[in-house]
Coordinates of C-alpha atoms and ligand atoms in Angstrom, one line a residue:
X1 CA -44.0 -165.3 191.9
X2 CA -46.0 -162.5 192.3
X3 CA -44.6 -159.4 194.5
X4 CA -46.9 -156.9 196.0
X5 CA -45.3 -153.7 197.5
X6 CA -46.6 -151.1 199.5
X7 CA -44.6 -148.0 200.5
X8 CA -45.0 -145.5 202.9
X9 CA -48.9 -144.8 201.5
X10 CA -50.9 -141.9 202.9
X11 CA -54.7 -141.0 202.4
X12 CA -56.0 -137.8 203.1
X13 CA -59.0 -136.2 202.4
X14 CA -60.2 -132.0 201.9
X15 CA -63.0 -131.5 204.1
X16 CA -64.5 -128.3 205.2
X17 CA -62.9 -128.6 208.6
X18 CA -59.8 -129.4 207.3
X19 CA -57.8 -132.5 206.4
X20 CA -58.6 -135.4 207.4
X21 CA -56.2 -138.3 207.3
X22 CA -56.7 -141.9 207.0
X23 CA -54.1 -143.8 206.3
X24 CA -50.4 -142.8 207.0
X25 CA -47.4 -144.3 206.0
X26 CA -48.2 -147.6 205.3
X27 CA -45.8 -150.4 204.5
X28 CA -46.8 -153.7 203.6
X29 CA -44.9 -156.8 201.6
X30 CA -46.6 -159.9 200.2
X31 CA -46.1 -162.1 197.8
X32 CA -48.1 -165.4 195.7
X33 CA -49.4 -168.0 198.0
X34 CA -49.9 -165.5 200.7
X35 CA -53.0 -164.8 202.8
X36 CA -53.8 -162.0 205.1
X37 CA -56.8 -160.3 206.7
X38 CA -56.3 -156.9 207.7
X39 CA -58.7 -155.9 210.0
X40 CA -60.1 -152.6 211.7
X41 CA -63.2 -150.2 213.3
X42 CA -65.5 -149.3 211.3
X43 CA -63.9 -145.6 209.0
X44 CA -60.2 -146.9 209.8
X45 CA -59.6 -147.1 206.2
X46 CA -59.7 -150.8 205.1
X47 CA -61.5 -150.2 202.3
X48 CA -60.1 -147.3 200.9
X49 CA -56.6 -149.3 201.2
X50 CA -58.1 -152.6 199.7
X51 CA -59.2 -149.8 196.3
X52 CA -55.9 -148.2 196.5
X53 CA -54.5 -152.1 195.8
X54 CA -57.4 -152.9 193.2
X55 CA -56.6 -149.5 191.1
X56 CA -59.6 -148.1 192.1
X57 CA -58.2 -145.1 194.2
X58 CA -54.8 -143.6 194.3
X59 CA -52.3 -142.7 197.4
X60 CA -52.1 -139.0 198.4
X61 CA -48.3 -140.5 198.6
X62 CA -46.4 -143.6 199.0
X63 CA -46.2 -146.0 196.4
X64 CA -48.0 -149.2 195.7
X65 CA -46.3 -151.7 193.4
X66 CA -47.5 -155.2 192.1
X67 CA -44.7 -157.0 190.1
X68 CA -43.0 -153.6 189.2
X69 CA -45.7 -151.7 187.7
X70 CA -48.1 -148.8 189.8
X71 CA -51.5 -149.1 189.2
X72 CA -51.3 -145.5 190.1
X73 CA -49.2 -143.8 187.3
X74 CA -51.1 -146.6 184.5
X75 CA -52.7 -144.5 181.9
X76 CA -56.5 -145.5 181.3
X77 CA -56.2 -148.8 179.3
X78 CA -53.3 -149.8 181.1
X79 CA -55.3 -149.2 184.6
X80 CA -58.6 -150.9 183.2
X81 CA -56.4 -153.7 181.9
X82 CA -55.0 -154.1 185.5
X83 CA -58.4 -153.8 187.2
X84 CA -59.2 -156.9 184.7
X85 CA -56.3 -159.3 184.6
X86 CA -54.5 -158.1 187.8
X87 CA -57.0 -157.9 190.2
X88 CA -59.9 -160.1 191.3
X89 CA -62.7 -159.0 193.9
X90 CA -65.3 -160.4 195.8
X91 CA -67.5 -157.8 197.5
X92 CA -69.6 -158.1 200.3
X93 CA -73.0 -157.6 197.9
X94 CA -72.1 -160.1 194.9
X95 CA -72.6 -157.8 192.4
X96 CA -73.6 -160.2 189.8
X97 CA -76.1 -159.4 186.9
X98 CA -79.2 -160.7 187.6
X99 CA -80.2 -161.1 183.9
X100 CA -77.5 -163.8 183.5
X101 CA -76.9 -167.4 184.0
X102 CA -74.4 -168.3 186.6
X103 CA -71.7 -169.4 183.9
X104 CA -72.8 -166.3 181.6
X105 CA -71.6 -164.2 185.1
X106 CA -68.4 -165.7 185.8
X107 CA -67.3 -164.9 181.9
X108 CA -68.1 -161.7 181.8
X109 CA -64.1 -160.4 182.5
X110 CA -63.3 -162.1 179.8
X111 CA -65.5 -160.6 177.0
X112 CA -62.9 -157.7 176.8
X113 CA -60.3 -160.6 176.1
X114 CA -58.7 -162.2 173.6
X115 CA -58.7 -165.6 174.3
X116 CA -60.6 -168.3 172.6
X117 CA -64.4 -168.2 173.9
X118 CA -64.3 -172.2 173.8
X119 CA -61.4 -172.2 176.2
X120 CA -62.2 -169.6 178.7
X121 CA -65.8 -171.2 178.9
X122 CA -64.0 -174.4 180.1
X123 CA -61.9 -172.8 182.3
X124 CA -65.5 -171.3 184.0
X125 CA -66.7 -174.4 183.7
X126 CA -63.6 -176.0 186.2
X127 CA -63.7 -173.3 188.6
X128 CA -67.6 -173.5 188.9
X129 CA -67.5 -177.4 189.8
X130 CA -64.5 -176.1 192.2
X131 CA -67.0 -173.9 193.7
X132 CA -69.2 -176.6 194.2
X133 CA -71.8 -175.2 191.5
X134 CA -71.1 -177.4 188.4
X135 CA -75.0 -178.3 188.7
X136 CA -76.4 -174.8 188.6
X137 CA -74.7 -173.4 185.4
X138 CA -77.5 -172.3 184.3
X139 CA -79.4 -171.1 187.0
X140 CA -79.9 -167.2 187.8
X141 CA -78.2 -165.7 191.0
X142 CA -82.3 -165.0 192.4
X143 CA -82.4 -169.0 191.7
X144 CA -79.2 -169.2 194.4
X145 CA -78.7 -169.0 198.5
X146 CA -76.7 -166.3 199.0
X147 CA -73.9 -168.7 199.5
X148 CA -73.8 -170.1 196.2
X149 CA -74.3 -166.2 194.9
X150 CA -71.0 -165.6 197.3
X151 CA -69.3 -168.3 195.4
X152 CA -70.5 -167.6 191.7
X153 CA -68.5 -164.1 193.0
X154 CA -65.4 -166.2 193.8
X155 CA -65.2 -168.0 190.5
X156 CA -65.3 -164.7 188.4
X157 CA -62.9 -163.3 190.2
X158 CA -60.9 -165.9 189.4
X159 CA -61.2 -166.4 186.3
X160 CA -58.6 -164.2 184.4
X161 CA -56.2 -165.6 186.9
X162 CA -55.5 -162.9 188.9
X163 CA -52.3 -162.2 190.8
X164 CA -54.1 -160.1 193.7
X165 CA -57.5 -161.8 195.2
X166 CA -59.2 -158.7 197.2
X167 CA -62.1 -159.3 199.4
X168 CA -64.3 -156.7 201.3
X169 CA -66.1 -158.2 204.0
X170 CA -66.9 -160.9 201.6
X171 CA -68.5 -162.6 204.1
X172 CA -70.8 -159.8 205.2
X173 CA -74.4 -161.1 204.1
X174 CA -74.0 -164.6 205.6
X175 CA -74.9 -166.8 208.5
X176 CA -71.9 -168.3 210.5
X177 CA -71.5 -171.6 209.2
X178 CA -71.6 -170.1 205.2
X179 CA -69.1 -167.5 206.3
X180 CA -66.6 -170.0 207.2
X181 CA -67.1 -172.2 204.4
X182 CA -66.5 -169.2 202.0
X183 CA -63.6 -168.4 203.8
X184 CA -61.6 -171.4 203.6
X185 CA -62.7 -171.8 199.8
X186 CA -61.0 -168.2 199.3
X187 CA -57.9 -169.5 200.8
X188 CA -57.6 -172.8 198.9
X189 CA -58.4 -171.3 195.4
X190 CA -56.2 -168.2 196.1
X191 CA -53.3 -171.0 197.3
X192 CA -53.7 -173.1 194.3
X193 CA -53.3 -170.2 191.7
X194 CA -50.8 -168.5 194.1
X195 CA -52.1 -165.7 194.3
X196 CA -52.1 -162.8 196.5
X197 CA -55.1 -163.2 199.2
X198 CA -56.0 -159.8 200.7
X199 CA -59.4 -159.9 203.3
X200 CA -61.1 -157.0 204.9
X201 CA -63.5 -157.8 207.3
X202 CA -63.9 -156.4 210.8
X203 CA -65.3 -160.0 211.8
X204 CA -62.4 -161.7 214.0
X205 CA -64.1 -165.2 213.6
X206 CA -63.4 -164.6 209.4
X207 CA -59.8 -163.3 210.3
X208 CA -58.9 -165.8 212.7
X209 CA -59.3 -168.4 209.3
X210 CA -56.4 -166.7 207.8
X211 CA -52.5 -167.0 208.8
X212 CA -51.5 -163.6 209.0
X213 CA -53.7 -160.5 210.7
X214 CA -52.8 -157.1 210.5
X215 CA -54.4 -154.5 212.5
X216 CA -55.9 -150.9 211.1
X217 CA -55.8 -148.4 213.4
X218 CA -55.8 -144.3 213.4
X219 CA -53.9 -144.5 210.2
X220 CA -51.1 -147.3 210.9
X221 CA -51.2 -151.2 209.8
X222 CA -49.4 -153.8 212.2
X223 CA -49.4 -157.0 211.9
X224 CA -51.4 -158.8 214.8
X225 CA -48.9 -161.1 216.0
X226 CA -49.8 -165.2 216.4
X227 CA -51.8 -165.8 220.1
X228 CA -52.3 -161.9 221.0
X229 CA -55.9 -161.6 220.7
X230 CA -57.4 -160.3 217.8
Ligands
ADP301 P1 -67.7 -150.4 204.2 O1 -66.4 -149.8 204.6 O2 -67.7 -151.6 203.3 O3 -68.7 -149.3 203.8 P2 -68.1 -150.7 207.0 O4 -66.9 -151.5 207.5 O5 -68.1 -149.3 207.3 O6 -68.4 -151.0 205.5 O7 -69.4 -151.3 207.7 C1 -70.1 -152.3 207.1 C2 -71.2 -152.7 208.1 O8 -70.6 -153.4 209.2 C3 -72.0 -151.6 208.6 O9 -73.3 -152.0 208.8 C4 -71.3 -151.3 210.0 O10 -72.2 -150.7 210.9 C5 -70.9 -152.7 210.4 N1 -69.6 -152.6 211.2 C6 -68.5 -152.0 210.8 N2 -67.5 -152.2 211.8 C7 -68.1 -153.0 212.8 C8 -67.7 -153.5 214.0 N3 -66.4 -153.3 214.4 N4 -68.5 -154.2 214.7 C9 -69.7 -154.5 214.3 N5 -70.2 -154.0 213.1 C10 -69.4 -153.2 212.4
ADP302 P1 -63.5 -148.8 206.5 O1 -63.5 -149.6 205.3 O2 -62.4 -149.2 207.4 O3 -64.9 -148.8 207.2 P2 -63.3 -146.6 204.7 O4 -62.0 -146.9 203.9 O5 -64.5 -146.9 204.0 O6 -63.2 -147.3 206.1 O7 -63.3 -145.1 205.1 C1 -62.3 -144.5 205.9 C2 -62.6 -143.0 206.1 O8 -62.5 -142.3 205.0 C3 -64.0 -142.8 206.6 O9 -64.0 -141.9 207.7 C4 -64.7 -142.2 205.4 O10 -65.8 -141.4 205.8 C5 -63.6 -141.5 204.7 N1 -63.8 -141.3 203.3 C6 -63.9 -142.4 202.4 N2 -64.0 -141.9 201.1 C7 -64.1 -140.5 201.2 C8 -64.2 -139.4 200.3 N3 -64.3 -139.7 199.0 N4 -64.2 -138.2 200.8 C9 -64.0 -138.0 202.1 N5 -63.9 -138.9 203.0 C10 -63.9 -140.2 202.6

C-alpha cells in the first residue's frame, strides 16, 4: 500500500520585512485508501502544503516521503515523472484544453508514456463512463456544465493511476448540490484505486464529506477530532 510521510516540514518565505513563516513543523501520516480534508483561513498555507506533496514546491526543511522516495531531492526527470505517475490533481479551475475532446483531455498524461495507446484509451474510456460522461466523449469542455468539466478533471487525474489524489478547492466553481456530488465521486474513485485522497477547501460542508479533518492554522496541522465542530 501506498505510504505518505510528512516530517517536521517548514515553509518560509524572504520578504522585505523579514521572514515570513507559514508552515512549521508539520507532521502528517497517510496511507492508500485514506481520505482527508485539511482545512484552513484563507493564506494559512493549504496550498502551498498540497504543492509541496504534488512536487511542485519544496520544504524550507522537513521531509516529505511517498513510498520511500522525496519528491524533493528527485532530479528533473525523476520529479516530472513523479508529477505524472505519482500524483493526480484536480484544481479548482479545470484546467482542461479547450481545443480538445473530453476523451482527447483525459489522455493527455499519458502521451509522455509508454504504454499501448489502444490500452490507455480504454482505460479513459472506463473511467469516463465511471464519471458518468461515457456519452460526451467527444464533446468539448465549453460543450459541458461546469460539473461535467469538474469531472472530465477527475478522470485525468486518474488515469496514470496515481498513488496521491490532490484536490484544491476542487469544488470552488460550483453550486451546492454539484459540490457534493463531486465530492463523494472523489472519495469512491480514490477508495477503489486506493489511493491517497488529500482535499483543500476552506468549505466545511465539502470537509464534513470526508472521514478525517485536519485543521491549518498559524503554521501547525491538527487533526479536527470526530463531533468538535469544524
Ligand atoms: P488559493 O489558495 O487557491 O489561491 P484561497 O483559499 O486564498 O485560494 O481563496 C480562494 C477564494 O476563496 C478567494 O476568493 C477567497 O476570498 C475565498 N476564501 C478563502 N478563504 C475563505 C473563507 N474562509 N471563507 C470564505 N471565502 C474564503
Ligand atoms: P491558502 O492556500 O491557505 O490560502 P497559500 O498556501 O496560498 O494559502 O499561501 C500561504 C501564504 O504564503 C500566503 O500568505 C501567501 O501570500 C504566501 N506565499 C505563497 N507563495 C509565496 C511566494 N512565492 N512568496 C512569498 N509568499 C508566498
Amino acid at each position: 500500500t501506498t505510504r505518505l510521510l510528512v516530517e517536521r516540514v517548514s515553509k518560509t518565505y524572504q520578504s522585505a520585512t523579514g521572514t515570513l513563516s507559514i508552515l512549521e513543523e508539520v507532521d502528517l501520516s497517510l496511507s492508500g485508501g485514506d481520505a482527508v480534508a485539511i482545512m484552513g483561513p484563507s493564506g494559512s498555507g493549504k496550498s502551498t502544503l498540497l504543492n509541496m506533496l504534488g512536487g511542485l514546491d519544496t520544504p524550507t526543511s522537513g521531509v516529505i516521503r511517498v513510498n520511500d522516495v522525496e519528491p524533493a531531492s528527485m532530479g528533473a526527470a525523476e520529479l516530472a515523472r513523479y508529477r505524472n505517475r505519482t500524483v493526480g490533481f484536480v484544481f479548482q479551475d479545470h484546467h482542461l484544453l479547450p481545443q480538445c475532446s473530453v476523451l482527447e483531455n483525459v489522455l493527455i498524461p499519458t502521451l509522455a508514456g509508454e504504454g499501448s495507446s489502444a490500452q490507455t484509451e480504454s482505460v479513459a474510456r472506463d473511467l469516463l463512463s465511471r464519471v458518468g460522461l461515457a456519452n460526451r466523449l467527444g464533446h468539448r469542455p465549453s460543450q459541458l456544465s461546469g460539473g461535467e468539466r469538474q469531472r472530465v478533471a477527475i478522470a485525468r487525474a486518474l488515469i496514470n493511476r496515481p498513488a496521491l489524489l490532490l484536490g484544491d478547492e476542487p469544488t470552488g466553481n460550483l453550486d451546492a448540490q454539484t459540490a457534493s456530488e463531486i465530492a463523494d465521486l472523489l472519495l469512491e474513485l480514490a477508495e477503489q484505486h486506493q489511493a491517497i485522497l488529500i482535499v483543500v477547501t476552506h468549505s466545511s460542508e465539502l470537509a464534513e464529506r470526508l472521514p478525517r479533518r485536519f485543521m491549518l492554522n498559524a503554521g501547525r496541522l491538527d487533526e479536527v477530532q470526530a463531533g468538535s465542530p469544524a
